[in-house]
mmCIF file of C-alpha atoms in Angstrom:
data_model
loop_
_atom_site.group_PDB
_atom_site.id
_atom_site.type_symbol
_atom_site.label_atom_id
_atom_site.label_comp_id
_atom_site.label_asym_id
_atom_site.label_seq_id
_atom_site.Cartn_x
_atom_site.Cartn_y
_atom_site.Cartn_z
ATOM 1 C CA UNK U 1 64.800 37.945 -5.213
ATOM 2 C CA UNK U 2 64.546 36.468 -2.057
ATOM 3 C CA UNK U 3 66.276 33.264 -1.844
ATOM 4 C CA UNK U 4 68.195 30.407 -0.199
ATOM 5 C CA UNK U 5 71.531 29.023 -1.469
ATOM 6 C CA UNK U 6 73.121 25.592 -0.709
ATOM 7 C CA UNK U 7 76.378 24.408 -2.097
ATOM 8 C CA UNK U 8 78.175 21.157 -1.871
ATOM 9 C CA UNK U 9 80.966 20.823 -3.874
ATOM 10 C CA UNK U 10 83.306 17.698 -3.818
ATOM 11 C CA UNK U 11 86.924 17.616 -4.722
ATOM 12 C CA UNK U 12 89.932 15.031 -4.521
ATOM 13 C CA UNK U 13 92.902 15.447 -2.593
ATOM 14 C CA UNK U 14 94.275 18.735 -1.025
ATOM 15 C CA UNK U 15 96.853 20.698 -3.245
ATOM 16 C CA UNK U 16 98.917 23.672 -2.952
ATOM 17 C CA UNK U 17 96.987 27.008 -4.128
ATOM 18 C CA UNK U 18 99.681 27.555 -7.046
ATOM 19 C CA UNK U 19 100.308 24.159 -7.799
ATOM 20 C CA UNK U 20 98.376 22.425 -11.073
ATOM 21 C CA UNK U 21 95.185 21.377 -9.794
ATOM 22 C CA UNK U 22 94.680 17.491 -10.541
ATOM 23 C CA UNK U 23 90.852 17.414 -8.983
ATOM 24 C CA UNK U 24 87.851 17.890 -10.485
ATOM 25 C CA UNK U 25 85.364 20.069 -8.846
ATOM 26 C CA UNK U 26 81.101 18.281 -8.708
ATOM 27 C CA UNK U 27 78.771 21.150 -7.627
ATOM 28 C CA UNK U 28 74.905 20.464 -6.845
ATOM 29 C CA UNK U 29 73.699 24.111 -6.074
ATOM 30 C CA UNK U 30 69.962 24.891 -5.388
ATOM 31 C CA UNK U 31 68.602 28.867 -5.089
ATOM 32 C CA UNK U 32 65.038 29.012 -3.520
ATOM 33 C CA UNK U 33 62.512 31.380 -2.719
ATOM 34 C CA UNK U 34 61.147 29.470 0.459
ATOM 35 C CA UNK U 35 63.333 31.520 3.252
ATOM 36 C CA UNK U 36 62.067 35.344 2.643
ATOM 37 C CA UNK U 37 60.901 37.933 4.718
ATOM 38 C CA UNK U 38 58.036 38.209 2.409
ATOM 39 C CA UNK U 39 54.934 37.083 3.404
ATOM 40 C CA UNK U 40 54.175 35.795 -0.113
ATOM 41 C CA UNK U 41 57.478 33.393 -1.130
ATOM 42 C CA UNK U 42 56.289 31.586 -4.386
ATOM 43 C CA UNK U 43 56.860 34.266 -6.617
ATOM 44 C CA UNK U 44 58.993 35.815 -9.608
ATOM 45 C CA UNK U 45 62.196 34.086 -9.499
ATOM 46 C CA UNK U 46 61.038 30.654 -7.516
ATOM 47 C CA UNK U 47 63.875 28.458 -7.925
ATOM 48 C CA UNK U 48 67.377 27.475 -9.621
ATOM 49 C CA UNK U 49 68.861 24.317 -9.732
ATOM 50 C CA UNK U 50 72.425 23.794 -10.917
ATOM 51 C CA UNK U 51 74.506 20.482 -11.485
ATOM 52 C CA UNK U 52 77.936 21.721 -12.392
ATOM 53 C CA UNK U 53 81.534 20.029 -13.116
ATOM 54 C CA UNK U 54 85.219 21.606 -13.727
ATOM 55 C CA UNK U 55 87.452 20.019 -14.873
ATOM 56 C CA UNK U 56 91.162 19.504 -13.461
ATOM 57 C CA UNK U 57 93.265 22.201 -14.456
ATOM 58 C CA UNK U 58 95.277 22.140 -17.532
ATOM 59 C CA UNK U 59 93.513 18.938 -18.974
ATOM 60 C CA UNK U 60 92.049 20.723 -21.730
ATOM 61 C CA UNK U 61 92.014 19.311 -25.307
ATOM 62 C CA UNK U 62 95.028 20.518 -27.278
ATOM 63 C CA UNK U 63 92.446 22.932 -29.168
ATOM 64 C CA UNK U 64 91.238 24.201 -26.424
ATOM 65 C CA UNK U 65 94.060 24.711 -24.597
ATOM 66 C CA UNK U 66 95.061 27.112 -27.599
ATOM 67 C CA UNK U 67 92.384 29.222 -27.687
ATOM 68 C CA UNK U 68 92.214 29.835 -23.987
ATOM 69 C CA UNK U 69 96.180 30.702 -23.896
ATOM 70 C CA UNK U 70 95.389 32.918 -26.946
ATOM 71 C CA UNK U 71 92.377 34.862 -25.163
ATOM 72 C CA UNK U 72 93.578 34.948 -21.498
ATOM 73 C CA UNK U 73 97.597 34.115 -21.678
ATOM 74 C CA UNK U 74 98.869 32.370 -18.828
ATOM 75 C CA UNK U 75 96.882 30.837 -16.288
ATOM 76 C CA UNK U 76 95.399 27.554 -14.602
ATOM 77 C CA UNK U 77 93.174 26.433 -17.334
ATOM 78 C CA UNK U 78 89.866 24.066 -17.275
ATOM 79 C CA UNK U 79 86.688 23.128 -19.249
ATOM 80 C CA UNK U 80 83.248 23.083 -17.502
ATOM 81 C CA UNK U 81 79.715 22.030 -17.635
ATOM 82 C CA UNK U 82 76.653 23.513 -16.336
ATOM 83 C CA UNK U 83 73.154 21.830 -16.645
ATOM 84 C CA UNK U 84 70.851 24.275 -15.153
ATOM 85 C CA UNK U 85 66.673 24.889 -14.864
ATOM 86 C CA UNK U 86 65.434 28.228 -13.519
ATOM 87 C CA UNK U 87 61.606 28.704 -12.666
ATOM 88 C CA UNK U 88 59.951 32.271 -12.827
ATOM 89 C CA UNK U 89 56.227 32.514 -12.049
ATOM 90 C CA UNK U 90 53.995 36.023 -11.143
ATOM 91 C CA UNK U 91 53.062 37.326 -7.832
ATOM 92 C CA UNK U 92 49.494 35.756 -8.380
ATOM 93 C CA UNK U 93 49.953 32.452 -8.471
ATOM 94 C CA UNK U 94 46.080 31.323 -7.818
ATOM 95 C CA UNK U 95 44.812 32.621 -11.096
ATOM 96 C CA UNK U 96 44.559 30.466 -14.017
ATOM 97 C CA UNK U 97 45.522 33.468 -16.400
ATOM 98 C CA UNK U 98 47.867 35.959 -14.225
ATOM 99 C CA UNK U 99 47.398 39.867 -15.220
ATOM 100 C CA UNK U 100 49.323 41.091 -18.047
ATOM 101 C CA UNK U 101 50.873 43.206 -15.569
ATOM 102 C CA UNK U 102 52.537 40.451 -13.735
ATOM 103 C CA UNK U 103 55.528 38.339 -14.214
ATOM 104 C CA UNK U 104 54.968 35.771 -16.979
ATOM 105 C CA UNK U 105 55.557 31.916 -15.780
ATOM 106 C CA UNK U 106 58.482 30.639 -17.404
ATOM 107 C CA UNK U 107 60.846 27.663 -17.377
ATOM 108 C CA UNK U 108 64.482 28.148 -18.320
ATOM 109 C CA UNK U 109 66.621 24.774 -18.946
ATOM 110 C CA UNK U 110 70.440 25.142 -19.916
ATOM 111 C CA UNK U 111 73.341 23.261 -20.551
ATOM 112 C CA UNK U 112 76.657 25.489 -20.568
ATOM 113 C CA UNK U 113 80.218 24.868 -21.901
ATOM 114 C CA UNK U 114 82.910 26.839 -20.360
ATOM 115 C CA UNK U 115 86.155 27.521 -20.788
ATOM 116 C CA UNK U 116 87.772 29.390 -17.397
ATOM 117 C CA UNK U 117 91.552 30.101 -16.493
ATOM 118 C CA UNK U 118 92.530 31.607 -13.439
ATOM 119 C CA UNK U 119 95.765 33.583 -12.284
ATOM 120 C CA UNK U 120 96.937 34.996 -8.689
ATOM 121 C CA UNK U 121 94.997 38.277 -9.518
ATOM 122 C CA UNK U 122 91.932 37.393 -11.447
ATOM 123 C CA UNK U 123 89.122 34.671 -12.849
ATOM 124 C CA UNK U 124 88.366 34.834 -16.701
ATOM 125 C CA UNK U 125 85.611 32.771 -18.023
ATOM 126 C CA UNK U 126 83.656 31.907 -21.392
ATOM 127 C CA UNK U 127 80.687 30.383 -21.863
ATOM 128 C CA UNK U 128 77.837 29.193 -24.290
ATOM 129 C CA UNK U 129 74.659 27.700 -23.680
ATOM 130 C CA UNK U 130 72.090 25.736 -25.384
ATOM 131 C CA UNK U 131 68.502 25.159 -24.032
ATOM 132 C CA UNK U 132 64.720 25.414 -23.926
ATOM 133 C CA UNK U 133 62.439 28.155 -22.715
ATOM 134 C CA UNK U 134 58.737 27.109 -22.364
ATOM 135 C CA UNK U 135 56.983 23.600 -21.237
ATOM 136 C CA UNK U 136 59.769 21.729 -22.480
ATOM 137 C CA UNK U 137 62.138 23.245 -19.688
ATOM 138 C CA UNK U 138 60.324 21.535 -17.228
ATOM 139 C CA UNK U 139 59.447 23.971 -15.144
ATOM 140 C CA UNK U 140 55.822 23.101 -14.486
ATOM 141 C CA UNK U 141 56.325 19.908 -13.626
ATOM 142 C CA UNK U 142 59.202 20.165 -11.150
ATOM 143 C CA UNK U 143 57.238 22.671 -9.122
ATOM 144 C CA UNK U 144 53.931 21.567 -9.251
ATOM 145 C CA UNK U 145 55.217 18.173 -8.827
ATOM 146 C CA UNK U 146 57.302 19.074 -5.630
ATOM 147 C CA UNK U 147 53.888 20.688 -4.530
ATOM 148 C CA UNK U 148 52.069 17.254 -4.638
ATOM 149 C CA UNK U 149 54.944 15.837 -2.857
ATOM 150 C CA UNK U 150 54.519 18.005 0.166
ATOM 151 C CA UNK U 151 50.944 18.129 0.325
ATOM 152 C CA UNK U 152 50.966 21.734 -1.294
ATOM 153 C CA UNK U 153 48.666 23.458 -3.829
ATOM 154 C CA UNK U 154 50.186 24.160 -7.032
ATOM 155 C CA UNK U 155 50.359 26.845 -9.046
ATOM 156 C CA UNK U 156 47.212 27.311 -11.674
ATOM 157 C CA UNK U 157 48.677 29.187 -14.327
ATOM 158 C CA UNK U 158 51.149 27.136 -15.876
ATOM 159 C CA UNK U 159 49.092 27.178 -18.975
ATOM 160 C CA UNK U 160 49.922 30.318 -19.862
ATOM 161 C CA UNK U 161 53.504 29.817 -19.689
ATOM 162 C CA UNK U 162 55.913 31.096 -22.229
ATOM 163 C CA UNK U 163 55.843 29.026 -25.355
ATOM 164 C CA UNK U 164 58.361 26.323 -26.697
ATOM 165 C CA UNK U 165 61.438 28.047 -27.642
ATOM 166 C CA UNK U 166 65.286 27.144 -28.526
ATOM 167 C CA UNK U 167 67.832 29.624 -27.055
ATOM 168 C CA UNK U 168 71.659 30.115 -26.876
ATOM 169 C CA UNK U 169 73.578 32.315 -24.582
ATOM 170 C CA UNK U 170 77.027 33.614 -24.437
ATOM 171 C CA UNK U 171 78.675 34.951 -21.525
ATOM 172 C CA UNK U 172 81.962 36.401 -20.566
ATOM 173 C CA UNK U 173 83.153 37.191 -17.281
ATOM 174 C CA UNK U 174 86.439 38.301 -15.182
ATOM 175 C CA UNK U 175 86.820 38.579 -11.364
ATOM 176 C CA UNK U 176 89.813 40.491 -9.806
ATOM 177 C CA UNK U 177 90.966 39.473 -6.524
ATOM 178 C CA UNK U 178 92.835 42.940 -4.559
ATOM 179 C CA UNK U 179 94.230 41.898 -1.564
ATOM 180 C CA UNK U 180 93.931 44.429 1.054
ATOM 181 C CA UNK U 181 95.726 43.452 4.327
ATOM 182 C CA UNK U 182 95.002 41.778 7.629
ATOM 183 C CA UNK U 183 92.445 43.095 10.518
ATOM 184 C CA UNK U 184 93.174 40.995 13.720
ATOM 185 C CA UNK U 185 95.253 38.256 11.975
ATOM 186 C CA UNK U 186 92.778 37.630 9.260
ATOM 187 C CA UNK U 187 92.763 38.302 5.459
ATOM 188 C CA UNK U 188 90.645 40.769 3.602
ATOM 189 C CA UNK U 189 89.906 41.333 -0.179
ATOM 190 C CA UNK U 190 87.835 42.929 -2.840
ATOM 191 C CA UNK U 191 86.882 40.955 -5.781
ATOM 192 C CA UNK U 192 85.689 43.412 -8.754
ATOM 193 C CA UNK U 193 83.672 41.799 -11.445
ATOM 194 C CA UNK U 194 82.489 42.501 -14.785
ATOM 195 C CA UNK U 195 80.407 40.409 -16.928
ATOM 196 C CA UNK U 196 78.322 40.534 -20.210
ATOM 197 C CA UNK U 197 75.842 38.304 -21.855
ATOM 198 C CA UNK U 198 74.577 38.154 -25.164
ATOM 199 C CA UNK U 199 72.074 35.893 -26.626
ATOM 200 C CA UNK U 200 68.087 34.791 -26.916
ATOM 201 C CA UNK U 201 67.955 34.207 -23.133
ATOM 202 C CA UNK U 202 69.127 37.875 -22.094
ATOM 203 C CA UNK U 203 71.482 40.568 -23.140
ATOM 204 C CA UNK U 204 72.716 42.447 -20.071
ATOM 205 C CA UNK U 205 76.087 44.219 -18.569
ATOM 206 C CA UNK U 206 76.792 43.590 -14.996
ATOM 207 C CA UNK U 207 79.671 45.063 -12.620
ATOM 208 C CA UNK U 208 80.082 44.635 -8.786
ATOM 209 C CA UNK U 209 82.212 43.870 -6.187
ATOM 210 C CA UNK U 210 82.482 41.481 -2.722
ATOM 211 C CA UNK U 211 84.425 42.008 -0.091
ATOM 212 C CA UNK U 212 85.704 39.133 1.935
ATOM 213 C CA UNK U 213 87.060 38.627 5.880
ATOM 214 C CA UNK U 214 88.608 35.314 6.909
ATOM 215 C CA UNK U 215 91.050 32.693 6.061
ATOM 216 C CA UNK U 216 92.246 30.743 2.492
ATOM 217 C CA UNK U 217 90.932 33.258 0.537
ATOM 218 C CA UNK U 218 93.553 32.348 -2.105
ATOM 219 C CA UNK U 219 91.822 29.469 -2.815
ATOM 220 C CA UNK U 220 88.394 30.502 -4.747
ATOM 221 C CA UNK U 221 86.963 33.924 -5.866
ATOM 222 C CA UNK U 222 83.803 34.265 -4.366
ATOM 223 C CA UNK U 223 80.885 32.536 -3.777
ATOM 224 C CA UNK U 224 79.037 30.451 -6.894
ATOM 225 C CA UNK U 225 76.019 31.682 -7.732
ATOM 226 C CA UNK U 226 73.208 30.990 -11.035
ATOM 227 C CA UNK U 227 73.619 33.376 -13.464
ATOM 228 C CA UNK U 228 72.799 36.543 -13.859
ATOM 229 C CA UNK U 229 73.831 36.490 -10.445
ATOM 230 C CA UNK U 230 77.389 37.607 -9.628
ATOM 231 C CA UNK U 231 79.490 34.458 -9.200
ATOM 232 C CA UNK U 232 82.876 33.725 -8.585
ATOM 233 C CA UNK U 233 82.665 30.049 -9.820
ATOM 234 C CA UNK U 234 83.092 26.590 -8.884
ATOM 235 C CA UNK U 235 86.652 25.779 -8.482
ATOM 236 C CA UNK U 236 88.544 26.532 -5.427
ATOM 237 C CA UNK U 237 92.270 24.780 -4.483
ATOM 238 C CA UNK U 238 92.527 23.281 -1.148
ATOM 239 C CA UNK U 239 96.020 23.759 0.547
ATOM 240 C CA UNK U 240 95.361 21.272 3.616
ATOM 241 C CA UNK U 241 94.196 24.331 5.828
ATOM 242 C CA UNK U 242 90.624 25.027 7.029
ATOM 243 C CA UNK U 243 89.556 28.018 5.142
ATOM 244 C CA UNK U 244 86.271 30.344 5.701
ATOM 245 C CA UNK U 245 85.109 33.685 5.088
ATOM 246 C CA UNK U 246 82.188 36.225 5.373
ATOM 247 C CA UNK U 247 81.298 38.470 2.645
ATOM 248 C CA UNK U 248 79.006 41.187 1.359
ATOM 249 C CA UNK U 249 78.570 42.427 -2.147
ATOM 250 C CA UNK U 250 76.888 44.899 -4.420
ATOM 251 C CA UNK U 251 76.160 44.907 -8.140
ATOM 252 C CA UNK U 252 74.008 46.637 -10.582
ATOM 253 C CA UNK U 253 73.159 45.488 -13.889
ATOM 254 C CA UNK U 254 71.925 46.863 -17.557
ATOM 255 C CA UNK U 255 69.219 44.598 -19.003
ATOM 256 C CA UNK U 256 68.208 45.073 -22.525
ATOM 257 C CA UNK U 257 66.335 42.050 -22.954
ATOM 258 C CA UNK U 258 65.063 39.123 -20.711
ATOM 259 C CA UNK U 259 63.152 36.453 -22.383
ATOM 260 C CA UNK U 260 61.244 35.870 -19.153
ATOM 261 C CA UNK U 261 59.945 39.228 -19.259
ATOM 262 C CA UNK U 262 59.995 40.213 -22.481
ATOM 263 C CA UNK U 263 58.405 36.884 -23.762
ATOM 264 C CA UNK U 264 59.724 34.464 -26.669
ATOM 265 C CA UNK U 265 61.905 35.978 -29.605
ATOM 266 C CA UNK U 266 59.764 33.880 -32.507
ATOM 267 C CA UNK U 267 56.207 34.039 -30.661
ATOM 268 C CA UNK U 268 53.650 36.336 -29.491
ATOM 269 C CA UNK U 269 52.645 35.517 -26.283
ATOM 270 C CA UNK U 270 52.922 36.599 -22.158
ATOM 271 C CA UNK U 271 55.389 39.566 -21.271
ATOM 272 C CA UNK U 272 55.435 42.202 -19.078
ATOM 273 C CA UNK U 273 57.397 45.665 -18.926
ATOM 274 C CA UNK U 274 61.136 45.000 -18.015
ATOM 275 C CA UNK U 275 62.786 47.349 -15.350
ATOM 276 C CA UNK U 276 66.218 48.428 -17.530
ATOM 277 C CA UNK U 277 68.459 48.842 -14.453
ATOM 278 C CA UNK U 278 68.548 46.572 -11.421
ATOM 279 C CA UNK U 279 70.762 46.123 -8.613
ATOM 280 C CA UNK U 280 71.271 43.596 -5.882
ATOM 281 C CA UNK U 281 72.834 43.218 -2.605
ATOM 282 C CA UNK U 282 74.432 39.713 -0.992
ATOM 283 C CA UNK U 283 76.116 38.487 2.234
ATOM 284 C CA UNK U 284 76.951 35.098 3.543
ATOM 285 C CA UNK U 285 79.278 32.976 5.607
#
């Protein structure tokens, strides 16, 4: 996957990293294949757009707060909601009917509700997503509509996309923070992560680690990504000081099923052979 990510997070007043957090977090994120070293960029995982909200800490309704406490024990607990759309296309976007060995056209639209709990050592999350795959996910509308807007030719094969089908997805994740001392007055840490997903969108297990060098690393658990990318989540806490870091990471995934490759669960239609084990490297500032 070749993509560029832009994240804008808006918070309220600065707070202590160890105090209850009265600030909600709003996120606008886009992952797009436009910036790439490949000659052909508009292919495979083409675009991921996410609008996210995370509540202030300890602002959960009583029932959710009790459930989070039983799951994870003590911690700063929040509820979250994301609206995401992902667009997938074949390598050959000029043909009306892509080759059977090429990636199917697919749009995935999900609303995701989640619980999150933070301690100084780890971040835990549990989410459930409901949505649609197929024409109702508006992949063709967004992609070809944008192409029309910028005067670019639209992709020809959306008529062959995966059919409409409701989907459900459960995801559980934990990220640990392991401090590794300082280098030249800068903090360093490692962020091992383990994630499992089960549902009609994707069945997979992911594990990976990111390492960071910078200042104010206690504020978050690494960069936010659109799943199934390795993600530290949106929430971060400011302490009134400027914070920054450079990071690099590796992750591996065992994928048992992926609706964008294996096709619809309840309909016959386009599908392609899936690679069961995949890896990814990431880096940035």
